[in-house]
Amino acid sequence: MAFKPTKYQVKCVADGRVCDDSGWMLDFPNSEKPSLIRAIYEKKQLEVKEDQEGLYRFADWLPIKNLLKGCSCPVTYKSDKLANKLGLNNLYITFNGYYPEIGAKMRTCSFKETEAYTVCARLGKEMLDKTMVVSSAGNTARAFAQVCSDNNIKLLLTVPEDNIKALWFEKPLNPCVKLLCTESGSDYFDAINLGNIICEMDDFFAEGGAKNIARRDGMSTTMMSAVTFIGRIPDFYFQAVGSGTGAIAAWEANLRFIDDGRFGSNKAKIYVSQNKPFTPMYDAWKAHSRAMLPYDADQARKDAAEIDAKVLSNRKPPYSLAGGLFDAMVDSDGDFFAVTNEEARKAAEMFEQLEGVDIHPAAAVATASLIQAVDTKQVKTDDIVMLNITGGGEKLFKKQNDVWYLKPDKVFSVNASKDEIKEFVKRSL
């Protein structure tokens, strides 16, 4: 049976207006203040479609027009050894990565695959002649590159040069995928700026980041996996954040499950974490501030260079706007944690020893924050806890597979002019 596009409308979180999706809507027209938009699905109760591949089993709550090949799904299981070590009776791990032993088969080893397969499935035929631009600190770029390569979708990536070691693949990519970098010493914000300049050109369009409902709802499959496995909404949700988009997505999925009516009416406390010394959202939250605090650009680049979890280094996250991370945490009575590199490394070692698979530095930050919350008794023995392991199994995957690295078509200075950038893109891409 042919797949029928999911039916939904789009709502402005700030003022409640609702309209049909115009196709690639990222903002609501004439909104008086910055706001995310949110998908309102026709089906209020989630029907898990076991006959669909990977995350498309959750298609009822994904804003998609078609299905793409090759997708996997987050896998939730009840922890035994790590739970016992932490003294928790109800620790559920949602694993995003490569761990065939539990059925996890994400080839890029990151939950960013959930974004890429949903965003690309939202594309209408009228957009496939243009090139989608994605800016990333690493894992997102790898996921979009793999999905677009497999499905012949034109993609231009912008990534800091220091992060391109994250762009590994099991085989060479389709030439429809191109890569531009910002120079060594630059950060994610610099890559975003490069992408924005390119999007001013004809035949290129922005993927949209956190503003793209498909990105958030794709990541919300982590919460869908957990809730449908556990049979109820958890009490706590743990994740490390760079932009906070995944945590916003979990909160939004939680609200949908409350409307569903079959999984409880509680809101999981959103417990998120950042990697010291790069902690702009943590600092704002602890100052009880919706607005982000001033952060010198050079200091931010220096701090980003020091953290193990490079993917958590977003200087301009969707924290303050309506429907953003601040609102998610206030509504769920959440909290923020700050984790050192050393704490994260110890947590990663503990996880691998007890759960049997390596995890990414960002996932190690989340695990370390759970350890902090247990030590401070914010989480108690019988609480139902969801730990979102946003990436793992990379060491295992590379042990089983040779890998190939994507090379940049051009590396730009952070001071490169718009004319220089646009001229290169016109001439060479």
mmCIF file of C-alpha atoms in Angstrom, residues 67-317:
data_model
loop_
_atom_site.group_PDB
_atom_site.id
_atom_site.type_symbol
_atom_site.label_atom_id
_atom_site.label_comp_id
_atom_site.label_asym_id
_atom_site.label_seq_id
_atom_site.Cartn_x
_atom_site.Cartn_y
_atom_site.Cartn_z
ATOM 1 C CA LEU A 67 9.268 7.305 3.243
ATOM 2 C CA LEU A 68 13.021 7.058 2.653
ATOM 3 C CA LYS A 69 15.098 3.918 2.608
ATOM 4 C CA GLY A 70 17.555 2.805 5.240
ATOM 5 C CA CYS A 71 16.206 4.282 8.474
ATOM 6 C CA SER A 72 16.560 2.770 11.927
ATOM 7 C CA CYS A 73 14.860 3.610 15.201
ATOM 8 C CA PRO A 74 15.819 4.429 18.800
ATOM 9 C CA VAL A 75 15.795 1.320 21.006
ATOM 10 C CA THR A 76 14.581 1.504 24.601
ATOM 11 C CA TYR A 77 15.440 -1.158 27.174
ATOM 12 C CA LYS A 78 15.366 -1.467 30.950
ATOM 13 C CA SER A 79 18.845 -1.184 32.415
ATOM 14 C CA ASP A 80 20.103 -3.815 34.828
ATOM 15 C CA LYS A 81 23.771 -3.238 35.599
ATOM 16 C CA LEU A 82 23.975 0.567 35.385
ATOM 17 C CA ALA A 83 20.667 0.834 37.237
ATOM 18 C CA ASN A 84 21.988 -1.433 39.994
ATOM 19 C CA LYS A 85 25.211 0.582 40.236
ATOM 20 C CA LEU A 86 23.200 3.794 40.676
ATOM 21 C CA GLY A 87 20.616 2.248 42.987
ATOM 22 C CA LEU A 88 17.724 2.798 40.578
ATOM 23 C CA ASN A 89 14.882 0.319 40.134
ATOM 24 C CA ASN A 90 13.403 1.860 36.991
ATOM 25 C CA LEU A 91 16.162 3.160 34.726
ATOM 26 C CA TYR A 92 15.252 2.973 31.042
ATOM 27 C CA ILE A 93 17.901 3.665 28.436
ATOM 28 C CA THR A 94 16.884 4.898 25.000
ATOM 29 C CA PHE A 95 19.869 4.020 22.852
ATOM 30 C CA ASN A 96 20.569 5.820 19.589
ATOM 31 C CA GLY A 97 23.493 4.299 17.770
ATOM 32 C CA TYR A 98 25.015 1.028 16.686
ATOM 33 C CA TYR A 99 24.526 -1.896 19.060
ATOM 34 C CA PRO A 100 23.105 -4.860 17.090
ATOM 35 C CA GLU A 101 22.904 -6.952 20.253
ATOM 36 C CA ILE A 102 19.874 -4.899 21.347
ATOM 37 C CA GLY A 103 18.592 -4.192 17.822
ATOM 38 C CA ALA A 104 20.127 -0.698 17.455
ATOM 39 C CA LYS A 105 21.475 -0.249 13.917
ATOM 40 C CA MET A 106 21.995 3.466 13.267
ATOM 41 C CA ARG A 107 24.920 3.508 10.844
ATOM 42 C CA THR A 108 25.991 7.025 11.806
ATOM 43 C CA CYS A 109 25.789 6.051 15.501
ATOM 44 C CA SER A 110 23.809 9.158 16.473
ATOM 45 C CA PHE A 111 20.210 10.186 17.118
ATOM 46 C CA LYS A 112 20.725 12.884 14.501
ATOM 47 C CA GLU A 113 19.595 10.181 12.070
ATOM 48 C CA THR A 114 16.091 10.625 13.449
ATOM 49 C CA GLU A 115 16.214 14.278 12.348
ATOM 50 C CA ALA A 116 17.616 13.587 8.913
ATOM 51 C CA TYR A 117 15.150 10.862 7.954
ATOM 52 C CA THR A 118 12.215 13.027 9.011
ATOM 53 C CA VAL A 119 13.406 16.343 7.570
ATOM 54 C CA CYS A 120 14.229 14.759 4.210
ATOM 55 C CA ALA A 121 10.881 12.940 4.177
ATOM 56 C CA ARG A 122 9.158 16.319 4.659
ATOM 57 C CA LEU A 123 10.626 17.601 1.383
ATOM 58 C CA GLY A 124 8.097 18.088 -1.385
ATOM 59 C CA LYS A 125 8.926 17.295 -5.010
ATOM 60 C CA GLU A 126 9.093 21.024 -5.779
ATOM 61 C CA MET A 127 12.143 21.378 -3.484
ATOM 62 C CA LEU A 128 14.254 18.518 -4.802
ATOM 63 C CA ASP A 129 15.757 20.642 -7.600
ATOM 64 C CA LYS A 130 17.277 22.953 -4.979
ATOM 65 C CA THR A 131 20.098 22.242 -2.541
ATOM 66 C CA MET A 132 19.411 21.955 1.173
ATOM 67 C CA VAL A 133 21.951 23.662 3.453
ATOM 68 C CA VAL A 134 22.720 22.130 6.855
ATOM 69 C CA SER A 135 25.115 23.696 9.364
ATOM 70 C CA SER A 136 26.498 21.370 12.014
ATOM 71 C CA ALA A 137 29.108 20.774 14.681
ATOM 72 C CA GLY A 138 29.527 17.196 13.445
ATOM 73 C CA ASN A 139 26.939 14.491 14.124
ATOM 74 C CA THR A 140 24.072 16.255 12.365
ATOM 75 C CA ALA A 141 26.234 16.696 9.273
ATOM 76 C CA ARG A 142 27.150 13.006 9.262
ATOM 77 C CA ALA A 143 23.519 11.956 9.556
ATOM 78 C CA PHE A 144 22.205 14.286 6.841
ATOM 79 C CA ALA A 145 25.103 13.371 4.543
ATOM 80 C CA GLN A 146 24.343 9.657 4.865
ATOM 81 C CA VAL A 147 20.600 10.034 4.342
ATOM 82 C CA CYS A 148 20.928 12.448 1.419
ATOM 83 C CA SER A 149 23.615 10.316 -0.193
ATOM 84 C CA ASP A 150 21.471 7.190 0.061
ATOM 85 C CA ASN A 151 18.398 8.953 -1.321
ATOM 86 C CA ASN A 152 20.039 11.228 -3.935
ATOM 87 C CA ILE A 153 19.025 14.519 -2.264
ATOM 88 C CA LYS A 154 21.228 17.545 -2.956
ATOM 89 C CA LEU A 155 22.954 18.717 0.238
ATOM 90 C CA LEU A 156 25.528 21.350 1.184
ATOM 91 C CA LEU A 157 27.101 21.043 4.638
ATOM 92 C CA THR A 158 28.865 23.812 6.563
ATOM 93 C CA VAL A 159 31.018 22.547 9.448
ATOM 94 C CA PRO A 160 33.929 23.943 11.520
ATOM 95 C CA GLU A 161 37.179 22.517 10.144
ATOM 96 C CA ASP A 162 38.178 21.255 13.603
ATOM 97 C CA ASN A 163 35.089 19.005 13.639
ATOM 98 C CA ILE A 164 35.424 17.258 10.266
ATOM 99 C CA LYS A 165 36.856 14.144 11.883
ATOM 100 C CA ALA A 166 33.195 13.456 12.737
ATOM 101 C CA LEU A 167 32.409 13.095 9.028
ATOM 102 C CA TRP A 168 33.190 9.402 8.626
ATOM 103 C CA PHE A 169 31.112 6.931 6.609
ATOM 104 C CA GLU A 170 31.141 3.256 5.743
ATOM 105 C CA LYS A 171 31.731 4.034 2.068
ATOM 106 C CA PRO A 172 32.248 7.052 -0.248
ATOM 107 C CA LEU A 173 29.221 9.311 -0.580
ATOM 108 C CA ASN A 174 27.083 10.224 -3.554
ATOM 109 C CA PRO A 175 28.518 13.432 -5.132
ATOM 110 C CA CYS A 176 25.175 15.150 -4.416
ATOM 111 C CA VAL A 177 26.712 15.854 -0.961
ATOM 112 C CA LYS A 178 29.150 18.799 -0.696
ATOM 113 C CA LEU A 179 31.106 20.165 2.283
ATOM 114 C CA LEU A 180 32.350 23.679 3.091
ATOM 115 C CA CYS A 181 34.240 24.476 6.302
ATOM 116 C CA THR A 182 35.102 27.448 8.458
ATOM 117 C CA GLU A 183 38.781 27.666 9.417
ATOM 118 C CA SER A 184 40.495 25.942 12.327
ATOM 119 C CA GLY A 185 39.681 27.730 15.579
ATOM 120 C CA SER A 186 36.145 28.588 14.446
ATOM 121 C CA ASP A 187 33.021 27.148 16.056
ATOM 122 C CA TYR A 188 29.479 26.030 15.262
ATOM 123 C CA PHE A 189 28.149 29.597 15.170
ATOM 124 C CA ASP A 190 30.701 30.450 12.473
ATOM 125 C CA ALA A 191 29.505 27.461 10.429
ATOM 126 C CA ILE A 192 25.900 28.645 10.844
ATOM 127 C CA ASN A 193 26.881 32.100 9.587
ATOM 128 C CA LEU A 194 28.513 30.562 6.499
ATOM 129 C CA GLY A 195 25.372 28.536 5.819
ATOM 130 C CA ASN A 196 23.161 31.603 6.194
ATOM 131 C CA ILE A 197 25.182 33.487 3.580
ATOM 132 C CA ILE A 198 24.801 30.631 1.091
ATOM 133 C CA CYS A 199 21.056 30.476 1.724
ATOM 134 C CA GLU A 200 20.771 34.034 0.386
ATOM 135 C CA MET A 201 21.521 32.571 -3.050
ATOM 136 C CA ASP A 202 18.991 31.170 -5.498
ATOM 137 C CA ASP A 203 18.684 27.380 -5.593
ATOM 138 C CA PHE A 204 19.723 26.944 -1.942
ATOM 139 C CA PHE A 205 17.441 26.721 1.086
ATOM 140 C CA ALA A 206 17.969 26.365 4.830
ATOM 141 C CA GLU A 207 17.083 23.118 6.521
ATOM 142 C CA GLY A 208 15.926 25.274 9.418
ATOM 143 C CA GLY A 209 17.444 23.742 12.545
ATOM 144 C CA ALA A 210 15.226 23.800 15.622
ATOM 145 C CA LYS A 211 12.585 25.794 13.736
ATOM 146 C CA ASN A 212 11.936 22.826 11.457
ATOM 147 C CA ILE A 213 9.081 20.797 12.937
ATOM 148 C CA ALA A 214 10.416 17.723 11.164
ATOM 149 C CA ARG A 215 13.742 17.977 12.947
ATOM 150 C CA ARG A 216 12.135 18.208 16.384
ATOM 151 C CA ASP A 217 9.463 15.598 15.752
ATOM 152 C CA GLY A 218 12.069 13.243 14.308
ATOM 153 C CA MET A 219 14.042 13.532 17.539
ATOM 154 C CA SER A 220 10.847 13.068 19.534
ATOM 155 C CA THR A 221 10.885 9.415 18.407
ATOM 156 C CA THR A 222 13.239 8.896 21.363
ATOM 157 C CA MET A 223 10.385 9.778 23.729
ATOM 158 C CA MET A 224 7.922 7.797 21.606
ATOM 159 C CA SER A 225 10.204 4.759 21.842
ATOM 160 C CA ALA A 226 10.509 5.105 25.620
ATOM 161 C CA VAL A 227 6.849 5.760 26.424
ATOM 162 C CA THR A 228 5.501 2.960 24.233
ATOM 163 C CA PHE A 229 8.081 0.554 25.714
ATOM 164 C CA ILE A 230 7.574 1.548 29.360
ATOM 165 C CA GLY A 231 3.804 1.911 28.989
ATOM 166 C CA ARG A 232 3.737 5.330 30.662
ATOM 167 C CA ILE A 233 5.394 8.742 30.576
ATOM 168 C CA PRO A 234 8.625 8.673 32.628
ATOM 169 C CA ASP A 235 9.215 10.859 35.671
ATOM 170 C CA PHE A 236 12.568 12.187 34.438
ATOM 171 C CA TYR A 237 14.183 12.763 31.050
ATOM 172 C CA PHE A 238 17.986 13.122 30.874
ATOM 173 C CA GLN A 239 19.912 14.488 27.881
ATOM 174 C CA ALA A 240 22.991 16.585 27.170
ATOM 175 C CA VAL A 241 22.228 19.639 25.020
ATOM 176 C CA GLY A 242 23.969 21.927 22.567
ATOM 177 C CA SER A 243 20.898 23.561 21.099
ATOM 178 C CA GLY A 244 18.329 21.893 23.354
ATOM 179 C CA THR A 245 16.266 20.847 20.337
ATOM 180 C CA GLY A 246 16.097 17.201 21.390
ATOM 181 C CA ALA A 247 14.863 18.125 24.856
ATOM 182 C CA ILE A 248 12.234 20.472 23.381
ATOM 183 C CA ALA A 249 11.169 17.582 21.145
ATOM 184 C CA ALA A 250 10.826 15.243 24.118
ATOM 185 C CA TRP A 251 8.659 17.802 25.940
ATOM 186 C CA GLU A 252 6.434 18.251 22.881
ATOM 187 C CA ALA A 253 6.020 14.479 22.540
ATOM 188 C CA ASN A 254 5.155 14.317 26.235
ATOM 189 C CA LEU A 255 2.341 16.844 25.692
ATOM 190 C CA ARG A 256 1.022 14.720 22.812
ATOM 191 C CA PHE A 257 1.062 11.621 25.003
ATOM 192 C CA ILE A 258 -0.970 13.471 27.645
ATOM 193 C CA ASP A 259 -3.541 14.294 24.930
ATOM 194 C CA ASP A 260 -3.377 10.657 23.782
ATOM 195 C CA GLY A 261 -4.723 9.712 27.208
ATOM 196 C CA ARG A 262 -3.328 6.180 27.493
ATOM 197 C CA PHE A 263 0.084 6.814 29.063
ATOM 198 C CA GLY A 264 -0.578 9.070 32.047
ATOM 199 C CA SER A 265 -0.893 12.804 32.555
ATOM 200 C CA ASN A 266 2.458 13.667 34.129
ATOM 201 C CA LYS A 267 5.212 15.754 32.578
ATOM 202 C CA ALA A 268 8.678 14.220 32.702
ATOM 203 C CA LYS A 269 11.083 16.623 34.366
ATOM 204 C CA ILE A 270 13.472 17.787 31.654
ATOM 205 C CA TYR A 271 16.964 17.362 33.153
ATOM 206 C CA VAL A 272 19.564 18.622 30.695
ATOM 207 C CA SER A 273 23.300 19.167 30.868
ATOM 208 C CA GLN A 274 26.213 20.991 29.275
ATOM 209 C CA ASN A 275 29.944 20.314 29.175
ATOM 210 C CA LYS A 276 32.132 22.697 31.221
ATOM 211 C CA PRO A 277 33.440 25.275 30.450
ATOM 212 C CA PHE A 278 30.969 25.810 27.559
ATOM 213 C CA THR A 279 27.754 26.341 29.538
ATOM 214 C CA PRO A 280 25.760 29.337 28.181
ATOM 215 C CA MET A 281 22.304 27.805 28.701
ATOM 216 C CA TYR A 282 23.229 26.378 32.105
ATOM 217 C CA ASP A 283 24.419 29.840 33.148
ATOM 218 C CA ALA A 284 21.219 31.512 31.957
ATOM 219 C CA TRP A 285 19.029 28.924 33.702
ATOM 220 C CA LYS A 286 20.884 29.189 36.990
ATOM 221 C CA ALA A 287 20.495 32.978 36.770
ATOM 222 C CA HIS A 288 16.718 32.452 36.362
ATOM 223 C CA SER A 289 16.987 34.252 33.028
ATOM 224 C CA ARG A 290 14.920 33.596 29.909
ATOM 225 C CA ALA A 291 17.404 35.717 27.970
ATOM 226 C CA MET A 292 20.825 34.271 27.239
ATOM 227 C CA LEU A 293 23.612 36.048 29.121
ATOM 228 C CA PRO A 294 26.366 37.969 27.285
ATOM 229 C CA TYR A 295 29.071 35.621 25.964
ATOM 230 C CA ASP A 296 32.150 37.046 24.266
ATOM 231 C CA ALA A 297 32.674 35.353 20.880
ATOM 232 C CA ASP A 298 36.395 34.738 21.365
ATOM 233 C CA GLN A 299 35.801 33.307 24.840
ATOM 234 C CA ALA A 300 33.044 31.085 23.462
ATOM 235 C CA ARG A 301 35.373 29.714 20.776
ATOM 236 C CA LYS A 302 38.049 29.077 23.425
ATOM 237 C CA ASP A 303 35.575 27.296 25.718
ATOM 238 C CA ALA A 304 34.193 25.233 22.833
ATOM 239 C CA ALA A 305 37.715 24.093 21.989
ATOM 240 C CA GLU A 306 38.210 22.781 25.536
ATOM 241 C CA ILE A 307 35.166 20.520 25.821
ATOM 242 C CA ASP A 308 35.171 16.844 24.841
ATOM 243 C CA ALA A 309 31.562 16.995 23.597
ATOM 244 C CA LYS A 310 32.109 19.351 20.646
ATOM 245 C CA VAL A 311 28.529 18.840 19.433
ATOM 246 C CA LEU A 312 27.292 20.738 22.509
ATOM 247 C CA SER A 313 28.888 24.048 21.476
ATOM 248 C CA ASN A 314 25.980 26.106 20.119
ATOM 249 C CA ARG A 315 26.237 29.820 20.945
ATOM 250 C CA LYS A 316 22.771 30.712 19.631
ATOM 251 C CA PRO A 317 20.422 27.951 20.830
#
